[in-house]
mmCIF file of C-alpha atoms and ligand atoms in Angstrom:
data_model
loop_
_atom_site.group_PDB
_atom_site.id
_atom_site.type_symbol
_atom_site.label_atom_id
_atom_site.label_comp_id
_atom_site.label_asym_id
_atom_site.label_seq_id
_atom_site.Cartn_x
_atom_site.Cartn_y
_atom_site.Cartn_z
ATOM 1 C CA MET A 1 13.929 12.253 -9.565
ATOM 2 C CA THR A 2 13.371 8.798 -7.981
ATOM 3 C CA ARG A 3 16.571 6.606 -8.658
ATOM 4 C CA SER A 4 15.355 3.714 -10.285
ATOM 5 C CA VAL A 5 16.743 0.700 -11.913
ATOM 6 C CA PHE A 6 13.839 0.837 -14.519
ATOM 7 C CA ARG A 7 13.650 2.296 -17.789
ATOM 8 C CA PRO A 8 12.798 6.023 -17.344
ATOM 9 C CA ASP A 9 9.931 5.663 -19.878
ATOM 10 C CA LEU A 10 8.792 2.397 -18.635
ATOM 11 C CA LEU A 11 5.078 3.707 -17.838
ATOM 12 C CA ARG A 12 4.511 6.510 -20.486
ATOM 13 C CA GLY A 13 1.033 6.455 -21.557
ATOM 14 C CA LYS A 14 -0.317 4.467 -18.574
ATOM 15 C CA SER A 15 -3.090 5.757 -16.194
ATOM 16 C CA VAL A 16 -2.699 4.895 -12.662
ATOM 17 C CA PHE A 17 -4.881 5.258 -9.687
ATOM 18 C CA ILE A 18 -3.333 5.221 -6.186
ATOM 19 C CA ALA A 19 -5.766 4.918 -3.082
ATOM 20 C CA GLY A 20 -3.903 6.367 -0.183
ATOM 21 C CA GLY A 21 -1.355 7.936 -2.271
ATOM 22 C CA THR A 22 -1.194 11.284 -0.868
ATOM 23 C CA SER A 23 1.687 10.591 1.796
ATOM 24 C CA GLY A 24 4.457 8.325 3.023
ATOM 25 C CA ILE A 25 5.146 4.965 1.160
ATOM 26 C CA ASN A 26 2.292 5.272 -1.431
ATOM 27 C CA LEU A 27 3.385 8.651 -2.553
ATOM 28 C CA GLY A 28 6.809 7.253 -2.982
ATOM 29 C CA ILE A 29 5.276 4.863 -5.504
ATOM 30 C CA ALA A 30 3.151 7.707 -7.009
ATOM 31 C CA GLU A 31 6.609 9.765 -7.622
ATOM 32 C CA ALA A 32 8.355 6.893 -9.187
ATOM 33 C CA TYR A 33 5.423 6.143 -11.540
ATOM 34 C CA ALA A 34 5.162 9.734 -12.552
ATOM 35 C CA ASP A 35 8.971 9.874 -13.064
ATOM 36 C CA ALA A 36 8.528 7.003 -15.372
ATOM 37 C CA GLY A 37 5.834 8.829 -17.633
ATOM 38 C CA ALA A 38 2.555 7.607 -16.127
ATOM 39 C CA SER A 39 -0.464 9.818 -15.476
ATOM 40 C CA VAL A 40 -1.215 9.626 -11.640
ATOM 41 C CA ALA A 41 -4.272 10.162 -9.738
ATOM 42 C CA ILE A 42 -3.609 9.948 -6.030
ATOM 43 C CA ALA A 43 -6.467 9.912 -3.510
ATOM 44 C CA GLY A 44 -7.077 10.373 0.380
ATOM 45 C CA ARG A 45 -9.715 11.776 2.482
ATOM 46 C CA ASP A 46 -8.168 15.391 2.866
ATOM 47 C CA ALA A 47 -8.641 17.308 -0.122
ATOM 48 C CA GLU A 48 -6.053 19.858 0.701
ATOM 49 C CA LYS A 49 -3.343 17.130 1.323
ATOM 50 C CA ALA A 50 -4.339 15.468 -1.903
ATOM 51 C CA GLU A 51 -3.942 18.804 -4.083
ATOM 52 C CA ASN A 52 -0.436 19.520 -2.332
ATOM 53 C CA ALA A 53 0.796 16.175 -3.281
ATOM 54 C CA ALA A 54 -0.500 16.136 -6.818
ATOM 55 C CA ASN A 55 1.264 19.722 -7.117
ATOM 56 C CA HIS A 56 4.359 17.967 -5.742
ATOM 57 C CA LEU A 57 4.307 15.432 -8.494
ATOM 58 C CA ARG A 58 3.620 18.010 -11.449
ATOM 59 C CA GLY A 59 6.499 20.071 -9.866
ATOM 60 C CA ARG A 60 8.603 16.849 -10.774
ATOM 61 C CA GLY A 61 7.436 17.046 -14.198
ATOM 62 C CA GLY A 62 4.882 14.418 -13.920
ATOM 63 C CA GLU A 63 0.960 14.447 -14.860
ATOM 64 C CA ALA A 64 -1.042 13.984 -11.633
ATOM 65 C CA ILE A 65 -4.331 14.941 -9.895
ATOM 66 C CA GLY A 66 -5.421 14.759 -6.546
ATOM 67 C CA VAL A 67 -8.840 13.254 -5.706
ATOM 68 C CA SER A 68 -10.566 13.293 -2.377
ATOM 69 C CA LEU A 69 -12.536 10.227 -1.330
ATOM 70 C CA ASP A 70 -12.905 7.897 1.896
ATOM 71 C CA VAL A 71 -12.348 4.287 0.966
ATOM 72 C CA ARG A 72 -15.024 3.338 3.400
ATOM 73 C CA ASP A 73 -17.721 4.905 1.221
ATOM 74 C CA TYR A 74 -18.322 3.048 -1.826
ATOM 75 C CA ALA A 75 -20.203 6.082 -3.501
ATOM 76 C CA SER A 76 -17.363 8.247 -2.948
ATOM 77 C CA VAL A 77 -14.773 5.669 -4.291
ATOM 78 C CA GLU A 78 -16.916 5.096 -7.429
ATOM 79 C CA ALA A 79 -16.999 9.035 -7.914
ATOM 80 C CA GLY A 80 -13.355 9.604 -7.246
ATOM 81 C CA LEU A 81 -12.538 6.743 -9.756
ATOM 82 C CA GLU A 82 -14.618 8.209 -12.477
ATOM 83 C CA LEU A 83 -13.220 11.381 -12.107
ATOM 84 C CA ALA A 84 -9.725 10.136 -12.564
ATOM 85 C CA ARG A 85 -10.657 7.773 -15.562
ATOM 86 C CA ASN A 86 -12.349 10.728 -17.069
ATOM 87 C CA ARG A 87 -9.188 12.630 -16.822
ATOM 88 C CA PHE A 88 -6.569 9.977 -17.647
ATOM 89 C CA GLY A 89 -8.276 7.212 -19.215
ATOM 90 C CA GLU A 90 -8.888 3.359 -18.406
ATOM 91 C CA PHE A 91 -6.666 2.274 -15.566
ATOM 92 C CA ASP A 92 -3.575 0.300 -16.428
ATOM 93 C CA ILE A 93 -2.502 0.156 -12.730
ATOM 94 C CA VAL A 94 -4.674 0.518 -9.511
ATOM 95 C CA ILE A 95 -3.204 0.629 -6.059
ATOM 96 C CA SER A 96 -5.109 -0.031 -2.731
ATOM 97 C CA GLY A 97 -2.845 1.372 -0.133
ATOM 98 C CA ALA A 98 -4.960 3.509 2.476
ATOM 99 C CA ALA A 99 -4.480 2.323 5.883
ATOM 100 C CA GLY A 100 -4.934 3.370 9.716
ATOM 101 C CA ASN A 101 -2.948 2.103 12.426
ATOM 102 C CA PHE A 102 -2.644 2.681 16.151
ATOM 103 C CA LEU A 103 -0.998 0.562 19.064
ATOM 104 C CA ALA A 104 -3.696 -0.581 21.433
ATOM 105 C CA PRO A 105 -4.262 -3.695 23.236
ATOM 106 C CA ALA A 106 -7.427 -5.807 22.179
ATOM 107 C CA LEU A 107 -8.965 -4.983 25.441
ATOM 108 C CA GLY A 108 -7.894 -1.350 25.088
ATOM 109 C CA MET A 109 -9.606 -1.015 21.665
ATOM 110 C CA SER A 110 -13.232 -0.462 21.302
ATOM 111 C CA ALA A 111 -15.402 -2.152 18.744
ATOM 112 C CA ASN A 112 -15.382 0.875 16.690
ATOM 113 C CA GLY A 113 -11.623 1.119 16.895
ATOM 114 C CA PHE A 114 -11.391 -2.556 15.516
ATOM 115 C CA ARG A 115 -13.812 -2.046 13.033
ATOM 116 C CA THR A 116 -12.401 1.426 11.621
ATOM 117 C CA VAL A 117 -9.134 -0.200 10.730
ATOM 118 C CA ILE A 118 -11.036 -3.261 8.982
ATOM 119 C CA ASP A 119 -13.054 -0.806 7.279
ATOM 120 C CA ILE A 120 -10.124 1.233 5.989
ATOM 121 C CA ASP A 121 -7.612 -1.478 5.294
ATOM 122 C CA LEU A 122 -9.770 -4.526 4.090
ATOM 123 C CA ASN A 123 -13.072 -3.060 3.162
ATOM 124 C CA GLY A 124 -11.539 -0.103 1.615
ATOM 125 C CA THR A 125 -9.320 -2.707 -0.698
ATOM 126 C CA PHE A 126 -12.562 -4.373 -1.710
ATOM 127 C CA ASN A 127 -14.220 -1.030 -2.430
ATOM 128 C CA ILE A 128 -11.507 0.318 -4.787
ATOM 129 C CA PHE A 129 -10.875 -2.832 -6.531
ATOM 130 C CA ARG A 130 -14.624 -3.890 -6.876
ATOM 131 C CA ALA A 131 -15.418 -0.182 -8.231
ATOM 132 C CA ALA A 132 -12.139 -0.048 -10.356
ATOM 133 C CA TYR A 133 -12.696 -3.216 -12.422
ATOM 134 C CA ALA A 134 -15.370 -1.660 -14.821
ATOM 135 C CA LEU A 135 -12.663 1.151 -15.371
ATOM 136 C CA LEU A 136 -9.825 -1.064 -16.189
ATOM 137 C CA ARG A 137 -8.070 -1.516 -19.402
ATOM 138 C CA LYS A 138 -8.547 -5.128 -20.138
ATOM 139 C CA PRO A 139 -6.441 -7.125 -20.811
ATOM 140 C CA GLY A 140 -3.166 -6.074 -19.135
ATOM 141 C CA ALA A 141 -4.572 -4.196 -16.051
ATOM 142 C CA SER A 142 -2.056 -4.591 -12.834
ATOM 143 C CA LEU A 143 -3.898 -4.045 -9.526
ATOM 144 C CA ILE A 144 -1.638 -4.009 -6.165
ATOM 145 C CA ALA A 145 -2.801 -4.215 -2.639
ATOM 146 C CA ILE A 146 -0.329 -2.753 -0.059
ATOM 147 C CA SER A 147 -0.467 -5.280 2.975
ATOM 148 C CA ALA A 148 1.745 -5.537 5.823
ATOM 149 C CA GLY A 149 4.026 -8.040 7.687
ATOM 150 C CA GLN A 150 1.379 -8.127 10.085
ATOM 151 C CA ALA A 151 -0.821 -10.295 7.906
ATOM 152 C CA THR A 152 1.368 -13.151 8.537
ATOM 153 C CA ASN A 153 3.402 -12.421 11.556
ATOM 154 C CA PRO A 154 1.084 -11.847 14.846
ATOM 155 C CA MET A 155 1.872 -8.883 16.669
ATOM 156 C CA MET A 156 0.548 -7.769 19.905
ATOM 157 C CA PHE A 157 -1.218 -4.350 20.119
ATOM 158 C CA GLN A 158 -2.084 -4.919 16.556
ATOM 159 C CA ALA A 159 -5.225 -6.997 16.561
ATOM 160 C CA HIS A 160 -6.867 -4.741 13.984
ATOM 161 C CA VAL A 161 -4.090 -4.630 11.371
ATOM 162 C CA CYS A 162 -3.095 -8.235 11.678
ATOM 163 C CA ALA A 163 -6.750 -9.221 10.932
ATOM 164 C CA ALA A 164 -7.327 -6.656 8.140
ATOM 165 C CA LYS A 165 -4.046 -7.167 6.477
ATOM 166 C CA ALA A 166 -4.430 -11.121 6.427
ATOM 167 C CA GLY A 167 -7.718 -10.341 4.896
ATOM 168 C CA ILE A 168 -6.200 -8.292 2.278
ATOM 169 C CA ASN A 169 -3.815 -11.017 1.318
ATOM 170 C CA MET A 170 -6.454 -13.598 0.943
ATOM 171 C CA LEU A 171 -8.840 -11.300 -0.958
ATOM 172 C CA VAL A 172 -6.241 -10.653 -3.416
ATOM 173 C CA LYS A 173 -5.791 -14.458 -4.058
ATOM 174 C CA VAL A 174 -9.540 -14.765 -4.596
ATOM 175 C CA LEU A 175 -9.684 -11.923 -7.052
ATOM 176 C CA ALA A 176 -6.757 -13.057 -8.947
ATOM 177 C CA MET A 177 -8.592 -16.308 -9.716
ATOM 178 C CA GLU A 178 -11.824 -14.589 -10.745
ATOM 179 C CA TRP A 179 -10.223 -11.866 -12.635
ATOM 180 C CA GLY A 180 -7.414 -13.561 -14.305
ATOM 181 C CA PRO A 181 -9.296 -14.931 -17.205
ATOM 182 C CA ALA A 182 -10.074 -11.177 -18.217
ATOM 183 C CA GLY A 183 -6.132 -10.635 -18.052
ATOM 184 C CA VAL A 184 -6.226 -8.545 -14.916
ATOM 185 C CA ARG A 185 -3.305 -9.432 -12.505
ATOM 186 C CA VAL A 186 -3.877 -8.993 -8.650
ATOM 187 C CA ASN A 187 -0.938 -8.894 -6.227
ATOM 188 C CA VAL A 188 0.295 -7.684 -3.013
ATOM 189 C CA ILE A 189 3.179 -5.734 -1.727
ATOM 190 C CA SER A 190 3.887 -6.460 2.067
ATOM 191 C CA PRO A 191 6.313 -4.131 3.421
ATOM 192 C CA GLY A 192 8.345 -4.239 6.505
ATOM 193 C CA PRO A 193 9.290 -1.453 8.529
ATOM 194 C CA ILE A 194 9.946 1.482 6.135
ATOM 195 C CA GLY A 195 11.676 4.485 7.826
ATOM 196 C CA GLY A 196 10.497 7.957 7.627
ATOM 197 C CA THR A 197 6.861 7.018 7.663
ATOM 198 C CA GLU A 198 3.691 7.663 9.410
ATOM 199 C CA GLY A 199 3.515 3.873 10.153
ATOM 200 C CA MET A 200 6.710 3.642 11.909
ATOM 201 C CA ALA A 201 6.154 6.939 13.739
ATOM 202 C CA ARG A 202 3.215 5.160 15.193
ATOM 203 C CA LEU A 203 4.869 1.978 16.040
ATOM 204 C CA THR A 204 8.491 2.871 17.164
ATOM 205 C CA PRO A 205 7.790 6.420 19.031
ATOM 206 C CA THR A 206 11.301 6.053 20.747
ATOM 207 C CA ALA A 207 14.886 5.532 19.626
ATOM 208 C CA GLU A 208 15.029 2.600 21.982
ATOM 209 C CA GLU A 209 12.032 0.855 20.137
ATOM 210 C CA GLU A 210 13.434 1.633 16.691
ATOM 211 C CA ALA A 211 16.793 -0.076 17.701
ATOM 212 C CA SER A 212 14.935 -3.096 19.067
ATOM 213 C CA TRP A 213 13.086 -3.382 16.027
ATOM 214 C CA LYS A 214 16.089 -3.312 13.698
ATOM 215 C CA ALA A 215 17.838 -6.020 15.957
ATOM 216 C CA ARG A 216 15.044 -8.388 14.961
ATOM 217 C CA ILE A 217 15.222 -7.694 11.163
ATOM 218 C CA ALA A 218 17.716 -9.883 8.962
ATOM 219 C CA LEU A 219 19.225 -7.051 6.896
ATOM 220 C CA ARG A 220 19.326 -4.929 10.263
ATOM 221 C CA ASP A 221 17.869 -1.663 9.294
ATOM 222 C CA PHE A 222 14.526 -0.282 8.047
ATOM 223 C CA GLY A 223 13.799 -0.056 4.336
ATOM 224 C CA GLN A 224 13.290 2.937 2.216
ATOM 225 C CA LYS A 225 10.378 4.202 0.268
ATOM 226 C CA SER A 226 12.221 3.655 -2.829
ATOM 227 C CA ASP A 227 12.557 -0.147 -1.985
ATOM 228 C CA VAL A 228 8.963 -0.541 -2.140
ATOM 229 C CA SER A 229 8.452 1.644 -5.038
ATOM 230 C CA GLU A 230 11.013 -0.450 -7.149
ATOM 231 C CA MET A 231 8.994 -3.515 -6.431
ATOM 232 C CA ALA A 232 5.807 -1.561 -7.493
ATOM 233 C CA MET A 233 7.659 -0.590 -10.704
ATOM 234 C CA PHE A 234 8.083 -4.424 -11.397
ATOM 235 C CA LEU A 235 4.437 -5.322 -10.603
ATOM 236 C CA ALA A 236 3.404 -2.367 -12.912
ATOM 237 C CA SER A 237 5.505 -3.448 -15.795
ATOM 238 C CA ASP A 238 5.626 -6.246 -18.429
ATOM 239 C CA ALA A 239 8.079 -8.088 -16.283
ATOM 240 C CA SER A 240 5.518 -9.444 -14.263
ATOM 241 C CA ALA A 241 3.326 -10.239 -17.043
ATOM 242 C CA TYR A 242 2.743 -14.007 -15.797
ATOM 243 C CA VAL A 243 2.673 -13.127 -12.105
ATOM 244 C CA THR A 244 -0.732 -12.916 -10.311
ATOM 245 C CA GLY A 245 -2.015 -13.900 -6.990
ATOM 246 C CA SER A 246 1.486 -13.456 -5.309
ATOM 247 C CA ILE A 247 2.349 -12.020 -1.993
ATOM 248 C CA PHE A 248 5.754 -9.916 -2.232
ATOM 249 C CA GLN A 249 7.512 -9.304 0.987
ATOM 250 C CA CYS A 250 9.638 -6.164 0.960
ATOM 251 C CA ASP A 251 10.869 -6.302 4.477
ATOM 252 C CA GLY A 252 14.763 -7.141 4.742
ATOM 253 C CA GLY A 253 13.732 -10.438 6.388
ATOM 254 C CA TRP A 254 11.663 -8.945 8.930
ATOM 255 C CA THR A 255 8.903 -11.754 8.605
ATOM 256 C CA LEU A 256 11.457 -14.372 8.639
ATOM 257 C CA GLY A 257 11.407 -13.832 12.626
ATOM 258 C CA ASN A 258 14.244 -13.699 14.855
ATOM 259 C CA SER A 259 13.209 -15.625 18.060
ATOM 260 C CA SER A 260 16.661 -16.907 18.511
ATOM 261 C CA GLY A 261 17.817 -13.137 18.804
ATOM 262 C CA GLU A 262 21.443 -11.819 19.017
ATOM 263 C CA THR A 263 22.082 -13.351 22.245
ATOM 264 C CA LEU A 264 22.388 -17.311 21.250
ATOM 265 C CA GLY A 265 25.185 -16.018 18.680
ATOM 266 C CA GLY A 266 23.764 -18.350 16.038
ATOM 267 C CA GLU A 267 24.241 -21.306 17.914
ATOM 268 C CA ALA A 268 21.863 -24.205 18.757
ATOM 269 C CA ARG A 269 20.409 -23.918 22.190
HETATM 270 C C1 LIG B 1 -7.225 3.149 20.967
HETATM 271 C C2 LIG B 1 -8.073 4.565 19.133
HETATM 272 C C3 LIG B 1 -6.792 5.144 19.053
HETATM 273 C C4 LIG B 1 -5.632 4.635 19.914
HETATM 274 C C5 LIG B 1 -8.045 5.909 17.467
HETATM 275 N N1 LIG B 1 -8.769 4.983 18.384
HETATM 276 N N2 LIG B 1 -6.983 5.958 18.068
HETATM 277 N N3 LIG B 1 -8.619 3.547 20.371
HETATM 278 N N4 LIG B 1 -6.035 3.668 20.817
HETATM 279 N N5 LIG B 1 -4.654 5.234 20.022
HETATM 280 C C6 LIG B 1 -10.273 4.768 18.319
HETATM 281 C C7 LIG B 1 -11.212 5.835 18.624
HETATM 282 O O1 LIG B 1 -11.493 6.001 19.900
HETATM 283 C C8 LIG B 1 -12.629 5.522 17.910
HETATM 284 O O2 LIG B 1 -13.239 4.553 18.856
HETATM 285 C C9 LIG B 1 -12.231 4.825 16.719
HETATM 286 O O3 LIG B 1 -10.647 4.416 16.913
HETATM 287 C C10 LIG B 1 -12.282 5.363 15.350
HETATM 288 O O4 LIG B 1 -11.309 6.732 15.827
HETATM 289 P P1 LIG B 1 -11.735 8.023 14.674
HETATM 290 O O5 LIG B 1 -10.608 9.103 15.315
HETATM 291 O O6 LIG B 1 -13.010 8.497 14.951
HETATM 292 O O7 LIG B 1 -11.534 7.543 13.392
HETATM 293 P P2 LIG B 1 -10.964 8.429 11.862
HETATM 294 O O8 LIG B 1 -10.967 9.854 11.983
HETATM 295 O O9 LIG B 1 -11.646 7.716 11.009
HETATM 296 O O10 LIG B 1 -9.515 7.977 12.109
HETATM 297 C C11 LIG B 1 -8.748 6.659 11.590
HETATM 298 C C12 LIG B 1 -7.833 6.304 12.526
HETATM 299 C C13 LIG B 1 -6.575 7.407 12.472
HETATM 300 C C14 LIG B 1 -7.045 4.921 11.928
HETATM 301 C C15 LIG B 1 -7.868 6.260 14.015
HETATM 302 O O11 LIG B 1 -5.441 7.056 13.200
HETATM 303 C C16 LIG B 1 -6.317 7.690 10.983
HETATM 304 O O12 LIG B 1 -7.019 8.351 10.098
HETATM 305 N N6 LIG B 1 -5.070 7.153 10.653
HETATM 306 C C17 LIG B 1 -4.522 7.267 9.237
HETATM 307 C C18 LIG B 1 -3.133 7.360 8.976
HETATM 308 C C19 LIG B 1 -2.277 6.078 9.663
HETATM 309 O O13 LIG B 1 -2.740 5.421 10.480
HETATM 310 N N7 LIG B 1 -1.221 5.780 8.932
HETATM 311 C C20 LIG B 1 -0.621 4.602 9.331
HETATM 312 C C21 LIG B 1 -0.644 3.443 8.598
HETATM 313 S S1 LIG B 1 0.639 2.174 8.679
HETATM 314 P P3 LIG B 1 -14.464 5.081 19.588
HETATM 315 O O14 LIG B 1 -15.010 3.811 20.278
HETATM 316 O O15 LIG B 1 -13.936 6.122 20.774
HETATM 317 O O16 LIG B 1 -15.641 5.848 18.825
HETATM 318 C C22 LIG B 1 0.024 0.813 8.676
HETATM 319 C C23 LIG B 1 1.001 -0.388 9.010
HETATM 320 C C24 LIG B 1 2.410 -0.102 9.554
HETATM 321 O O17 LIG B 1 -1.076 0.625 8.501
HETATM 322 C C25 LIG B 1 3.085 -1.409 9.467
HETATM 323 C C26 LIG B 1 4.583 -1.272 10.087
HETATM 324 C C27 LIG B 1 5.453 -2.407 10.014
HETATM 325 P P1 LIG B 2 0.591 7.184 5.573
HETATM 326 O O1 LIG B 2 1.494 8.022 5.120
HETATM 327 O O2 LIG B 2 -0.289 7.416 6.931
HETATM 328 O O3 LIG B 2 -0.640 6.975 4.243
HETATM 329 C C1 LIG B 2 -1.915 6.535 4.292
HETATM 330 C C2 LIG B 2 -2.436 7.120 3.323
HETATM 331 O O4 LIG B 2 -3.923 6.521 3.257
HETATM 332 C C3 LIG B 2 -2.595 8.624 3.194
HETATM 333 O O5 LIG B 2 -2.841 8.911 1.582
HETATM 334 C C4 LIG B 2 -4.120 8.785 3.751
HETATM 335 O O6 LIG B 2 -4.570 10.226 3.484
HETATM 336 C C5 LIG B 2 -5.031 7.867 3.238
HETATM 337 N N1 LIG B 2 -6.092 7.429 3.896
HETATM 338 C C6 LIG B 2 -6.143 7.072 5.176
HETATM 339 N N2 LIG B 2 -7.407 6.759 5.513
HETATM 340 C C7 LIG B 2 -8.238 6.930 4.298
HETATM 341 C C8 LIG B 2 -9.452 6.590 4.036
HETATM 342 N N3 LIG B 2 -10.243 6.087 5.006
HETATM 343 N N4 LIG B 2 -9.928 6.992 2.928
HETATM 344 C C9 LIG B 2 -9.001 7.289 1.824
HETATM 345 N N5 LIG B 2 -7.613 7.308 2.135
HETATM 346 C C10 LIG B 2 -7.442 7.257 3.305
HETATM 347 O O7 LIG B 2 0.882 5.760 5.785
HETATM 348 P P2 LIG B 2 2.073 4.830 5.340
HETATM 349 O O8 LIG B 2 3.035 4.735 6.804
HETATM 350 O O9 LIG B 2 3.307 5.364 4.444
HETATM 351 O O10 LIG B 2 1.691 3.278 4.976
HETATM 352 C C11 LIG B 2 1.022 3.272 3.673
HETATM 353 C C12 LIG B 2 0.798 1.812 3.492
HETATM 354 O O11 LIG B 2 1.728 0.994 3.627
HETATM 355 C C13 LIG B 2 -0.262 1.299 4.306
HETATM 356 O O12 LIG B 2 -1.206 0.499 3.588
HETATM 357 C C14 LIG B 2 0.233 0.540 5.366
HETATM 358 O O13 LIG B 2 -0.296 -0.540 5.969
HETATM 359 C C15 LIG B 2 1.461 0.153 4.581
HETATM 360 N N6 LIG B 2 2.732 -0.257 5.317
HETATM 361 C C16 LIG B 2 3.511 0.503 6.027
HETATM 362 C C17 LIG B 2 4.509 0.310 6.619
HETATM 363 C C18 LIG B 2 5.666 1.299 7.132
HETATM 364 O O14 LIG B 2 6.639 0.990 7.682
HETATM 365 N N7 LIG B 2 4.916 2.439 7.158
HETATM 366 C C19 LIG B 2 4.602 -0.877 6.860
HETATM 367 C C20 LIG B 2 4.113 -2.030 6.342
HETATM 368 C C21 LIG B 2 3.039 -1.729 5.601
HETATM 369 P P3 LIG B 2 -5.758 10.824 4.071
HETATM 370 O O15 LIG B 2 -5.067 11.020 5.680
HETATM 371 O O16 LIG B 2 -5.595 12.356 3.684
HETATM 372 O O17 LIG B 2 -7.150 10.167 4.273
#
């Protein structure tokens, strides 16, 4: 079981859909939600990976199904959401967390490379939330987009991710305004570097790079998947009933920046 400060039955009877929930950070959220009693549908492109991840959740005692879809394809998004709604009922919580990433300078990135990440992260989030809206339990549903610190802090070799995640942060604010009157909350979790994930394996392929990243984080370490899932528990629960259109950094202070670095010893230049 995921160690959580929240009540073990907090999400009993809740129906959850997690796009991009078949690995990494979002599978960590799926574990926490399933452990708290929710019925969880997890979706990714790879049907076998989705089924294995759902099996993993069921093995922990949760109720789960795997769904195969591509968030870039609106028809497949609609079909996947329908399938899950028919199984577990109208959604109380929907997470949009599918993402793609690779390190490349803008001049080493083809137009298709840039478009691919925008399509998965930003257009995928629009597709998931737009198609899920009709299938939400209203009032009361909570939508959560998974962004990243690149949304607010520019990073070289991440033009596609920075643009896509910045778009997600703004999209969420607009949806929160448009859907608030129906009792639908829409928020962002913006993780920093989380250890043991595909994302960080791609961004810090060597031990030296990992150490250099850690030196620039206020808390001097990578986060854990459970750090993000605890924030996702808060946003799924009534504890956040009056919270919408907000961006929650879960990043150890990474996006505060550390341009002065260690070398200045904290003293003014
Ligand atoms: C330059 C690259 C490239 C690379 C792919 N492309 N990798 N360009 N450098 N390393 C280009 C390809 O050449 C192609 O352009 C275009 O991108 C699409 O590539 P495909 O392989 O056809 O796309 P697809 O099969 O749809 O795969 C999407 C993908 C892939 C994003 C490229 O990496 C993927 O599926 N990723 C999902 C898993 C993932 O990335 N997880 C990490 C998320 S972490 P051309 O012009 O040749 O056709 C994250 C934030 C982390 O998002 C933040 C940490 C702080
Ligand atoms: P991950 O393990 O690679 O997870 C990505 C998920 O998205 C998988 O389930 C993947 O399944 C799915 N996916 C990818 N493309 C898809 C598509 N086109 N359609 C449907 N599903 C698709 O990544 P992670 O590192 O844990 O990151 C998870 C989320 O956290 C992402 O939104 C990422 O941007 C964000 N984030 C991560 C970090 C970090 O430190 N890792 C930091 C900040 C933000 P398939 O491959 O089967 O499609």
